[in-house]
Coordinates of C-alpha atoms in Angstrom, one line a residue:
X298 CA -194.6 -25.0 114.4
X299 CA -192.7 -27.2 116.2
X300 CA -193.3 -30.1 114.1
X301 CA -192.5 -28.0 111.5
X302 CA -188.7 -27.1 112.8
X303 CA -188.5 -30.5 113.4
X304 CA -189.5 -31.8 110.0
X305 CA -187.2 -29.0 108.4
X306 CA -184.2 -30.6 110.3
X307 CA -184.9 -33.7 109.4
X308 CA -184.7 -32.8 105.8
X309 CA -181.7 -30.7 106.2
X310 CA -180.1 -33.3 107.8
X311 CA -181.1 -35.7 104.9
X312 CA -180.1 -33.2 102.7
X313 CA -176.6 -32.9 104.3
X314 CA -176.8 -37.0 104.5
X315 CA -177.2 -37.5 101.1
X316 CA -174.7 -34.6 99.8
X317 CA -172.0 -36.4 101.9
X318 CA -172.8 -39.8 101.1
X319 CA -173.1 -38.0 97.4
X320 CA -169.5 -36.6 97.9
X321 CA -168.5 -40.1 99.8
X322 CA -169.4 -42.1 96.6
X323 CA -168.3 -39.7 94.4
X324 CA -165.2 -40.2 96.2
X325 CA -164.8 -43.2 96.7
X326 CA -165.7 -43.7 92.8
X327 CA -162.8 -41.7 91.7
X328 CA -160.2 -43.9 94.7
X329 CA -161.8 -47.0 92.7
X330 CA -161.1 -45.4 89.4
X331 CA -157.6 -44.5 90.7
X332 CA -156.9 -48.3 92.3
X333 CA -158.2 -50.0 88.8
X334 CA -156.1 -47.6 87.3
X335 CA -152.9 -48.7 89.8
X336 CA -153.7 -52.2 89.8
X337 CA -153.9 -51.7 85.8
X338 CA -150.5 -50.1 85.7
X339 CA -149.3 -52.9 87.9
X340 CA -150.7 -55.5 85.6
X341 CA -149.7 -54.0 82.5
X342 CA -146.2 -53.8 84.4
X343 CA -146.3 -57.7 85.2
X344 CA -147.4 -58.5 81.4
X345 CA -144.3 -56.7 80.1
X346 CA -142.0 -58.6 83.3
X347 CA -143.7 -61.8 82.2
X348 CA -142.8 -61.2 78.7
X349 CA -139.7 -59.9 79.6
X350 CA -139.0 -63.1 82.2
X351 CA -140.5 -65.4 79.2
X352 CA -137.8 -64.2 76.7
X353 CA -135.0 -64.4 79.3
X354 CA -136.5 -67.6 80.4
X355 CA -136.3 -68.6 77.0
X356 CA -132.8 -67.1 76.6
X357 CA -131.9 -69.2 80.1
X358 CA -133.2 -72.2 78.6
X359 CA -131.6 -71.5 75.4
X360 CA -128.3 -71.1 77.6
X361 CA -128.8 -73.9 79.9
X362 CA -129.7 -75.8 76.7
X363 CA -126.2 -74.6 75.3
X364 CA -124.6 -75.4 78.6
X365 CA -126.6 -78.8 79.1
X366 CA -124.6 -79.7 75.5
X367 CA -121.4 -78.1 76.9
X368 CA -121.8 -80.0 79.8
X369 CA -121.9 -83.3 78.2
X370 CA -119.4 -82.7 75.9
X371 CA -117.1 -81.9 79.2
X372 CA -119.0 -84.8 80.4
X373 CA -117.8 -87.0 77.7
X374 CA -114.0 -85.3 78.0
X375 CA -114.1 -86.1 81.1
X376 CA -115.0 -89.7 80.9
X377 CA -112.3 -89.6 78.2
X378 CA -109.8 -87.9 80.2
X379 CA -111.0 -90.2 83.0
X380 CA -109.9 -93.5 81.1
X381 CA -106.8 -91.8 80.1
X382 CA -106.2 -91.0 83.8
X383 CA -106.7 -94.7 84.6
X384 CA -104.8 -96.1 81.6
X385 CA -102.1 -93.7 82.8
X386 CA -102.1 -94.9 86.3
X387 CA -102.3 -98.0 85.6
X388 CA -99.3 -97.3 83.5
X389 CA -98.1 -95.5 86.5
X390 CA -98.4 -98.5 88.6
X391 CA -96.7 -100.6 86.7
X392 CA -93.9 -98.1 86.4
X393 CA -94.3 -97.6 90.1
X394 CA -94.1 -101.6 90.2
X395 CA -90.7 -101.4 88.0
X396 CA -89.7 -98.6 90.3
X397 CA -90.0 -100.6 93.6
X398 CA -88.2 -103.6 91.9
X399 CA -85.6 -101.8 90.4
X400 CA -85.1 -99.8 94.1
X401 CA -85.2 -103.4 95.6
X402 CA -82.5 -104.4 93.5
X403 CA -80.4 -100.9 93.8
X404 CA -80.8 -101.2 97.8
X405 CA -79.5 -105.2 97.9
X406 CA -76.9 -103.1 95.5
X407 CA -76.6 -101.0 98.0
X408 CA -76.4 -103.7 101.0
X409 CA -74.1 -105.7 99.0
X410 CA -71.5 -102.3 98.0
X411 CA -71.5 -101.6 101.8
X412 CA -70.9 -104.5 102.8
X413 CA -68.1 -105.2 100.2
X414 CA -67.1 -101.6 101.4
X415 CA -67.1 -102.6 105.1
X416 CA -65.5 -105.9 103.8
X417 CA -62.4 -103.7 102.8
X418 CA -62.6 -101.3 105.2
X419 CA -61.7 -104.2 107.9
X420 CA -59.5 -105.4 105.6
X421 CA -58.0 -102.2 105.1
X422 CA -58.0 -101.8 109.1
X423 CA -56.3 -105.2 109.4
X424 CA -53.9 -104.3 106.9
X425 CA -53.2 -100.7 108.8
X426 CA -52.7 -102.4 112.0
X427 CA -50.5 -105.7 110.9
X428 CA -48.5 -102.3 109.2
X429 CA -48.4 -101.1 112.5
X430 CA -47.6 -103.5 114.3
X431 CA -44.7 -104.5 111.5
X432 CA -43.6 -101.1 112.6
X433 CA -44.2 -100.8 116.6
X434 CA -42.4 -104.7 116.1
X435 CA -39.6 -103.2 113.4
X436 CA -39.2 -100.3 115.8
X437 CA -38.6 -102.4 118.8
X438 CA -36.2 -104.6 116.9
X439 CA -34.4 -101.6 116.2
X440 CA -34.8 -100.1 119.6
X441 CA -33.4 -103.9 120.5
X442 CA -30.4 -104.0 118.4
X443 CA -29.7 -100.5 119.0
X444 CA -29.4 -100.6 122.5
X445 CA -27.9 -104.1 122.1
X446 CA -25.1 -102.3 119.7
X447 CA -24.6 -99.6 122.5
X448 CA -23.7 -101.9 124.8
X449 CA -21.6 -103.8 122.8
X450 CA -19.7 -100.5 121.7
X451 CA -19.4 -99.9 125.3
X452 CA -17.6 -103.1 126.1
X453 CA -14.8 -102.5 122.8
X454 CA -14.5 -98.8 124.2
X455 CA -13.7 -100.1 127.6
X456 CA -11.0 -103.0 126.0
X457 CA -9.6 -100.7 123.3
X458 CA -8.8 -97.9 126.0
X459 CA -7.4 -100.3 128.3
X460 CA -4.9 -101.3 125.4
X461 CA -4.0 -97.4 125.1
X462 CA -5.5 -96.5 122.2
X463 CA -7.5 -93.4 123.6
X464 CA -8.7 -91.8 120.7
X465 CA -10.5 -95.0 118.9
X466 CA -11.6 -95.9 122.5
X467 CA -13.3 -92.4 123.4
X468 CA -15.1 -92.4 119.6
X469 CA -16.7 -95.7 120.3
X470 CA -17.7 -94.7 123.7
X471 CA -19.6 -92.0 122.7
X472 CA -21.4 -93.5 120.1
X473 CA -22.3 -96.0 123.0
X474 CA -23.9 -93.1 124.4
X475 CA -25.5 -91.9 121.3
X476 CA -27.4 -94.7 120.0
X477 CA -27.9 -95.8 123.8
X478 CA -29.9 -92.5 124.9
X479 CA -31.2 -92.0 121.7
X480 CA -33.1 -95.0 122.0
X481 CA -33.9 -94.7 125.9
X482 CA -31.4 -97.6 126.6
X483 CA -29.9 -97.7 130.1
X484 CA -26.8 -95.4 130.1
X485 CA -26.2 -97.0 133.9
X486 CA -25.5 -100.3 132.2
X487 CA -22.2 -101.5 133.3
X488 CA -20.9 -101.7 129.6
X489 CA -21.8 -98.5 128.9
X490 CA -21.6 -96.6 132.0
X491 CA -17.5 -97.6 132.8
X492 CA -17.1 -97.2 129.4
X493 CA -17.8 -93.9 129.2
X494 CA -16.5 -92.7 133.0
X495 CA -13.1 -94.4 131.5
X496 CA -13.3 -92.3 128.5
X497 CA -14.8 -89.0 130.2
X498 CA -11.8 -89.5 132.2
X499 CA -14.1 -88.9 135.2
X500 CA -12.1 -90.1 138.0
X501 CA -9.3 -87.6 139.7
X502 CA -7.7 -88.1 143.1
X503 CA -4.5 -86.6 145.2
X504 CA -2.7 -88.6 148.2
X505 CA -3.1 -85.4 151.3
X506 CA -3.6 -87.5 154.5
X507 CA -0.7 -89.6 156.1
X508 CA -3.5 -91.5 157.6
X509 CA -7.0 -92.8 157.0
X510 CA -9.9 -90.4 156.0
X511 CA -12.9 -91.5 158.2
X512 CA -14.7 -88.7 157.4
X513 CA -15.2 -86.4 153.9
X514 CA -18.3 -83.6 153.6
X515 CA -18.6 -80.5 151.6
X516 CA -19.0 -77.1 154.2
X517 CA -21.6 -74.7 154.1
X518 CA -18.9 -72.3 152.1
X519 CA -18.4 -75.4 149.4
X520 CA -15.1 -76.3 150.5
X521 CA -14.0 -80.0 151.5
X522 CA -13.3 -81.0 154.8
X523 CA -11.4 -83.8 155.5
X524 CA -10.0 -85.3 158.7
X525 CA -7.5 -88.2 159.5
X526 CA -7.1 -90.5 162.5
X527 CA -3.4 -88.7 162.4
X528 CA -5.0 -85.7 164.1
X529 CA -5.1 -83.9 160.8
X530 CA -8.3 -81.4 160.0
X531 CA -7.5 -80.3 156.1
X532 CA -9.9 -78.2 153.8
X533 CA -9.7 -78.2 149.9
X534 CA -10.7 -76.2 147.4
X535 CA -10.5 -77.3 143.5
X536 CA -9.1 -74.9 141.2
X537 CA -8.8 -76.7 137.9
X538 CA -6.6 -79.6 137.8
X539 CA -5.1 -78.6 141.7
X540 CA -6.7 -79.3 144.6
X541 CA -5.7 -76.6 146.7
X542 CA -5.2 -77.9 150.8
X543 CA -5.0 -75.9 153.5
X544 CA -3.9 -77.3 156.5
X545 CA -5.7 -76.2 160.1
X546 CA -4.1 -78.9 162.3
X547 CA -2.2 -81.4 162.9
X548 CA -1.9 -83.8 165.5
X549 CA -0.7 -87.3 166.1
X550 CA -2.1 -87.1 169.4
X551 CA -5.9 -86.8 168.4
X552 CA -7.5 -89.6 166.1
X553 CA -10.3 -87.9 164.3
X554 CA -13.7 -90.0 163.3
X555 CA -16.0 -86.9 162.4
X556 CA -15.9 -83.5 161.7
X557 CA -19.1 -81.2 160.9
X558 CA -19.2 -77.6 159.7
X559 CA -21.8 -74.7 161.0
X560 CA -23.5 -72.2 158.9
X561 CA -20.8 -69.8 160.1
X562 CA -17.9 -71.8 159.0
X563 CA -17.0 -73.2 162.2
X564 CA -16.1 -76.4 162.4
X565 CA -16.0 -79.4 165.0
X566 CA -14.2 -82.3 164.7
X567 CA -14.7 -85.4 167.1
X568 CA -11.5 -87.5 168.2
X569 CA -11.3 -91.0 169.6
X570 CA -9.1 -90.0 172.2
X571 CA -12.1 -87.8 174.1
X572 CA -11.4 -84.2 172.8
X573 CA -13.4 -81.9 170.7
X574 CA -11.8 -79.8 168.6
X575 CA -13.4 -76.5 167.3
X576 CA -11.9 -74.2 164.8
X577 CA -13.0 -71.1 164.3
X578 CA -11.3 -68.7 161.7
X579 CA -7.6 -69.0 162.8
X580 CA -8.5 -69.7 166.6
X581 CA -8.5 -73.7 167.8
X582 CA -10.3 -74.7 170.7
X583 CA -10.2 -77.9 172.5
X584 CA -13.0 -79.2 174.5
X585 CA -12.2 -82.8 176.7
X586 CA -15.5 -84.7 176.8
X587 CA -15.1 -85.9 180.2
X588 CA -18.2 -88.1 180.2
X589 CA -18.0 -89.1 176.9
X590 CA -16.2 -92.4 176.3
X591 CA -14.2 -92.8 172.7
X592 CA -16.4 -90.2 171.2
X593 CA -16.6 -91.2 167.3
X594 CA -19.9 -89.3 165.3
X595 CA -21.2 -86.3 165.4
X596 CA -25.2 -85.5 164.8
X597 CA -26.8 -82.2 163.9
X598 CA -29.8 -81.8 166.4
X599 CA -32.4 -78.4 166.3
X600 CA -31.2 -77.1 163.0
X601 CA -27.9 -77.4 163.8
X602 CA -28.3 -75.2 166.9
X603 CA -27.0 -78.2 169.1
X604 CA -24.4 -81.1 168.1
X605 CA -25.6 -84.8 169.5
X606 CA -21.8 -86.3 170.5
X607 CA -21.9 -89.9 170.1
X608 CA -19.2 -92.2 171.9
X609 CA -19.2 -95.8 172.5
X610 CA -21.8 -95.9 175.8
X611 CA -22.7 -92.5 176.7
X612 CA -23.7 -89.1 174.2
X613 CA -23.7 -85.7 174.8
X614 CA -25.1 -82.6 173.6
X615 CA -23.4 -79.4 172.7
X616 CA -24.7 -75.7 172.2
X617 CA -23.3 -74.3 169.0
X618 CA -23.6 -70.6 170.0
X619 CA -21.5 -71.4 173.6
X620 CA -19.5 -73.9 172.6
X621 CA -20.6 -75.7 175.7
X622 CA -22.1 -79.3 176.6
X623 CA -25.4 -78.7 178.1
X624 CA -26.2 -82.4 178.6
X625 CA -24.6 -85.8 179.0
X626 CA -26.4 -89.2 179.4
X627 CA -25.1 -92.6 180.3
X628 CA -26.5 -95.4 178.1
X629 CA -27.1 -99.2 178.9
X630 CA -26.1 -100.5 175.6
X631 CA -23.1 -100.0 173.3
X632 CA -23.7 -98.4 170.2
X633 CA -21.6 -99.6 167.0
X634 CA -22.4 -96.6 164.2
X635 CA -25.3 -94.3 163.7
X636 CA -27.1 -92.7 161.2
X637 CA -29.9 -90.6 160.9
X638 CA -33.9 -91.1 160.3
X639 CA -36.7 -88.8 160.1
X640 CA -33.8 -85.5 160.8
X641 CA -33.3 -87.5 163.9
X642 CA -29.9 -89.0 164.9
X643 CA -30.4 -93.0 164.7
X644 CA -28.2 -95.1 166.9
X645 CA -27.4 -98.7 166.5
X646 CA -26.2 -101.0 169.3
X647 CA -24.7 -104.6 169.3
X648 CA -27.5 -106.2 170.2
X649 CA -29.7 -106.0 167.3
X650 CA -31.6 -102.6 168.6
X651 CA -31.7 -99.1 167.3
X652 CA -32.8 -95.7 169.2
X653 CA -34.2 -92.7 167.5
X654 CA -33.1 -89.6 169.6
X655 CA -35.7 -87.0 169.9
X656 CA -33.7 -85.3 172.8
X657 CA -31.5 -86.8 175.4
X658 CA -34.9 -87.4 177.7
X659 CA -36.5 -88.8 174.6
X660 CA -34.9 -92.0 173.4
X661 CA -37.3 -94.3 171.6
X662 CA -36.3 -98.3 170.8
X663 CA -37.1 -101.1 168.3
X664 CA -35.2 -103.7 166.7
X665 CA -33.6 -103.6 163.5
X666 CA -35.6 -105.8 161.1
X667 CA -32.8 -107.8 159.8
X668 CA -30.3 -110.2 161.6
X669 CA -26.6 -108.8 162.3
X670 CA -24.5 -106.3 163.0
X671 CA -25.8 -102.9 161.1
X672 CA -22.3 -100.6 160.4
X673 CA -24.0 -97.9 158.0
X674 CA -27.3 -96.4 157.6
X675 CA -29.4 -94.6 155.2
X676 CA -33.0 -93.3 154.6
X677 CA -35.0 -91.2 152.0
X678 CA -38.2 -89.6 153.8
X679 CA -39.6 -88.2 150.2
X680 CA -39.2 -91.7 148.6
X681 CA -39.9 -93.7 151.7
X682 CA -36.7 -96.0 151.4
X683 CA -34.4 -97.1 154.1
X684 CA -31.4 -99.8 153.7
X685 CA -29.4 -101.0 156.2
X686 CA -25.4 -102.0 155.4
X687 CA -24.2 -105.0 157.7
X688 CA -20.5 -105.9 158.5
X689 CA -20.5 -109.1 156.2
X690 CA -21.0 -106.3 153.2
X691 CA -24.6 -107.3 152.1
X692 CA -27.3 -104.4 152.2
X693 CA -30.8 -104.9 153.1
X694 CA -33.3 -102.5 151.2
X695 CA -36.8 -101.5 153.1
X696 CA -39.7 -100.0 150.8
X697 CA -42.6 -98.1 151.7
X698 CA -44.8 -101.3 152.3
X699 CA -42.4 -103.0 154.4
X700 CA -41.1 -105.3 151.8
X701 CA -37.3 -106.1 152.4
X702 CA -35.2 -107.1 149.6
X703 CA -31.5 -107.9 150.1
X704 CA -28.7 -106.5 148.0
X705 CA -25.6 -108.8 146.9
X706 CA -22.4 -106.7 146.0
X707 CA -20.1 -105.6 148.4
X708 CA -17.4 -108.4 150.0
X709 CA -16.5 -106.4 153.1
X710 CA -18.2 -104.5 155.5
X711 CA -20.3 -101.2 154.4
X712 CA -19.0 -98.3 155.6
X713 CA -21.3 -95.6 154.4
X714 CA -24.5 -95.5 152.1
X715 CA -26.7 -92.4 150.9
X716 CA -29.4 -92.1 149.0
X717 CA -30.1 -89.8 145.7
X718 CA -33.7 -89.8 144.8
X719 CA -34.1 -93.8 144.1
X720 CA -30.4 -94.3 143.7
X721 CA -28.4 -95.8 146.4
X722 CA -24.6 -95.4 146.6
X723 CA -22.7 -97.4 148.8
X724 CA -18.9 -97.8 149.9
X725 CA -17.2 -100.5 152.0
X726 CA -13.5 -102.1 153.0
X727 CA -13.4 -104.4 149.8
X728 CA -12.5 -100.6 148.1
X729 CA -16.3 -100.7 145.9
X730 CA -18.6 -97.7 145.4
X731 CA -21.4 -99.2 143.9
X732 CA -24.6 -97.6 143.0
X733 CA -28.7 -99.6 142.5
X734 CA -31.2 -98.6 140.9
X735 CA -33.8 -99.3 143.6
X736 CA -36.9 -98.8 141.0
X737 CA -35.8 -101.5 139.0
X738 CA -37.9 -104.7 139.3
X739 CA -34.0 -107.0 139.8
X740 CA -32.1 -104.6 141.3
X741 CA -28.1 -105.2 140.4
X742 CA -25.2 -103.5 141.5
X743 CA -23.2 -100.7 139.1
X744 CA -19.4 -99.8 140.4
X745 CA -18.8 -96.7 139.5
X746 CA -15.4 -96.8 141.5
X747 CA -12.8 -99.6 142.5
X748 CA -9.4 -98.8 145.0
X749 CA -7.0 -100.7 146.0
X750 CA -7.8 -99.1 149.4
X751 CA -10.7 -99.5 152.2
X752 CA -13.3 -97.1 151.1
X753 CA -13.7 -95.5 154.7
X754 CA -16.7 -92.0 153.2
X755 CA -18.3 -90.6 150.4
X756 CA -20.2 -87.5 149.9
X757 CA -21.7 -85.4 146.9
X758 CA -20.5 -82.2 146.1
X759 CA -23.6 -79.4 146.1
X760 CA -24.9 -80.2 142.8
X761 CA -24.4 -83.5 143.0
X762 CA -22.7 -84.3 139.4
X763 CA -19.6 -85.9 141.5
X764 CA -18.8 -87.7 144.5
X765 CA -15.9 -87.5 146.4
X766 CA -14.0 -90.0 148.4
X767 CA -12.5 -91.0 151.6
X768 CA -9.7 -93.9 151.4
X769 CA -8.0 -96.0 154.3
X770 CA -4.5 -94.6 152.5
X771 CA -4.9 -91.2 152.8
X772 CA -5.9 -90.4 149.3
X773 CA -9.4 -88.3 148.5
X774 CA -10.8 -89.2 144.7
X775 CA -13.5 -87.3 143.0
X776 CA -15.5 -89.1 140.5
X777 CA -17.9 -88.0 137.7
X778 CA -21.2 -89.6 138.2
X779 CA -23.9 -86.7 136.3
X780 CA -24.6 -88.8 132.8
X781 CA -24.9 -85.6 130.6
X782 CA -21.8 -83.5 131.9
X783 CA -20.1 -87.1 131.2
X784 CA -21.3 -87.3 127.8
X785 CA -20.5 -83.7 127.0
X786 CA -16.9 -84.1 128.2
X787 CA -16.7 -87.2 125.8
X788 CA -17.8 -85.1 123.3
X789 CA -15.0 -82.4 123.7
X790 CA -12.4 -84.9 124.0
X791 CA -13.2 -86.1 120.4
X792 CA -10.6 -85.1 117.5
X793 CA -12.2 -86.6 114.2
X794 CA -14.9 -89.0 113.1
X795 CA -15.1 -92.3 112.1
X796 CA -13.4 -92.8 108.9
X797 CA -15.7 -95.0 106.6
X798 CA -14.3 -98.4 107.2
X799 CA -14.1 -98.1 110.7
X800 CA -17.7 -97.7 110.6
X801 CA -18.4 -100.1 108.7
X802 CA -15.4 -102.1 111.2
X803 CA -16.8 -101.1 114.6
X804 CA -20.6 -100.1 113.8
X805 CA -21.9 -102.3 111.0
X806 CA -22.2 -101.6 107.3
X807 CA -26.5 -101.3 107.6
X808 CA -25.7 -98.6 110.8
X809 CA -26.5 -95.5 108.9
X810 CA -23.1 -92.9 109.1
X811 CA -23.1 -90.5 111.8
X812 CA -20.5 -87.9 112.4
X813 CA -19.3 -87.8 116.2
X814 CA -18.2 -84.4 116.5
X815 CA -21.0 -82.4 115.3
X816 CA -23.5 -85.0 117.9
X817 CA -25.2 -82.9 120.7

């Protein structure tokens, strides 16, 4: 029974075996069926793709065929085009060739039109300068001849006016001036310069002292003071032609030397005889300098706060404000003028020394550089000039470095110099006033003044366009000395022009004309 359960199962499960492995075959029959089936849809796909491939691969071919001839017809264009190219470049280089000569021979072109153009740009440089210098030489020959006919204008102005014929001798005069400041001649050259004081008429004086002027300065107010070694103390003041005097003393018994005005207006005049005399307003004082021996200079000392009195061997030093000495002092040497130096009062002895005075305390000494006896005295601080005039009239001149140069001109002792800028006036006893041009490399001297008299003082007036004069006879003498007020007062004195042939006469045919009174 067993056997039998077991032999049952065993053909059930055979059963069941072979109906699955039935189904499994069947199965895997039909997956066969359907993969023949695929791979014959693939194949039948790839025989139309091969066909399809072959006719596009015959197509391709048939292209690349076409392309193959295209190519090589390009091929053989090219090679065409290719000998062009290199029949054209070598063209090209011969034309290049041609171009490289042709620019060698355009830049030695070049080369030899620069250099022809530098050629005649030198020459055209040489020619502009040898113009120039035809002109700069034409010019100074002009400048020459110009200043040469100034000066010889100058010297017929100076003769013609002599002779009294005024008119012709002021016309020729000024066009002395003209054509000498025009061309930056020297209007201080003795032809021209007296030629045209004479004709400016520059020179005035009036006879007020009965004795000799030893002093003559412009006051603080701008009047003139004058003194005489008559015991006269006379102030001026011009008005016009008339030199209005005033007279503030007078006597015979005082000889006065100097004479020096305040700020205020008072004024102090030295005598010889040992007396000061102060006037203030209308009331005189007289102070006797008791220890002062032949006083003869006065000297300005603090700002004019105190008066240095100078006399023979002793000085002495006055208070402005009290009108009293406050100091005397007894020297060992005898002093023969004085002067000033540094705003310090300078005195000179007779032995060849001078002595700066600080205060009476401070005296300081040194000798005087040049040999003899020094009468007058003068310094410029801002131009660093100092000259020294000696009794035999020459003047020694001292520049900054040291350098001493000495000036001939006077023939009598120098009795005062003063310095204007560079100029240097100077007066002495032969009756000169000479003036010198220290800057000039031969330095000569220029009168601008002769008397018949001793020149005793001089002084500027404020502005400095005229000096005035002292005289040993009494007389004072102003004198024109400013170039342009000169030239304008020639100007104004001047009635017609030159008529035609006294141009061509007096200034040359080849002068070109010029009208004298319409000349500024």
């Amino acid at each position: 029974m067993k056997r039998q359960k077991i032999v049952i199962g065993c053909l059930g499960f055979l059963l069941l075996a072979s109906v699955a492995a039935a189904l499994y075959m069947r199965r895997s029959h039909g997956e066969r069926i359907n993969e023949l089936e695929t791979q014959l849809n693939v194949l039948r796909k790839q025989a139309k793709q091969s066909a399809i491939d072959r006719r596009v691969s015959k197509q391709m071919e048939e292209i690349a065929f076409g392309q193959q001839a295209l190519s090589e017809e390009r091929s053989q264009e090219a090679i065409r085009q290719s000998e062009i190219a290199q029949e054209m470049t070598l063209r090209s280089e011969e034309e290049r060739k041609k171009a490289l000569e042709a620019q060698g021979i355009a830049e030695l072109s070049a080369n030899e039109a620069m250099n022809a153009y530098q050629m005649v740009e030198r020459q055209r440089q040489e020619a502009d300068e040898q113009r120039r210098q035809a002109e700069h030489a034409k010019l100074v020959a002009d400048t020459l001849n110009y200043i040469s006919l100034g000066r010889t204008l100058g010297s017929q102005s100076y003769s013609i006016y002599q002779t009294g014929d005024k008119e012709m001798g002021t016309m020729l005069a000024y066009a002395s001036y003209l054509f000498t400041n025009d061309y930056n001649g020297d209007l201080y050259n003795p032809a021209v310069f007296q030629a045209l004081t004479q004709a400016a008429g520059s020179q005035r004086y009036w006879n007020v002292h009965n004795g000799s002027i030893p002093r003559i300065v412009f006051g603080k107010d701008g009047r003139l003071l004058t003194v005489s070694t008559y015991g006269e103390i006379f102030v001026h003041k011009l008005q016009g032609e008339q030199l209005h005097t005033t007279r503030l003393l007078s006597d015979k018994n005082y000889c006065f030397r100097d004479v020096y005005a305040v700020s205020s207006g008072k004024i102090y005049a030295i005598s010889l005889s040992g007396h000061l005399v102060i006037v203030d307003g209308k009331h005189i004082q007289t102070v006797y300098l008791q220890h002062v021996t032949q006083p003869f200079a006065l000297e300005y000392m603090n700002d004019g706060k105190q008066l240095l009195i100078i006399g023979t061997n002793n000085i002495a030093l006055l208070d402005t404000a009290s009108d009293k000495i406050i100091g005397t002092r007894q020297l060992k040497f005898k002093i023969a003028c004085a002067g000033r130096r540094d705003y310090k009062p300078l005195l000179f002895d007779n032995r060849g020394h001078m002595h700066l005075v600080s205060t009476l305390d401070d005296i300081t000494n040194e000798k005087v550089p040049v040999s003899g006896q020094v009468t007058a005295f003068a310094s410029s601080k801002n131009e660093h000039l100092t000259a020294y005039g000696m009794s035999d009239g020459t003047v020694w001149l001292t520049i900054a470095n040291g350098k001493m140069q000495k000036l001939v001109g006077h023939l009598s002792q120098v009795t005062k110099m003063k310095f204007n800028g560079r100029r240097l006036y100077t007066s002495s006893y032969d009756g000169k006033l000479l003036f010198w041009m220290t800057s000039e490399a031969q330095i000569k001297p220029i009168t601008l003044f002769q008397s018949n008299s001793w020149l005793t003082d001089f002084t500027f007036n404020n502005d400095k366009n005229y000096i005035w004069t002292g005289q040993y006879n009494g007389t004072v003498s102003e004198y024109l000395i400013s170039l342009p007020v000169i030239g304008k007062r020639i100007r104004q004195n001047i009635k017609r022009d030159f008529t035609k042939e006294e141009w061509n006469y007096y200034i040359g045919k080849g002068i070109p004309y010029r009208k004298m009174r319409n000349e500024k």
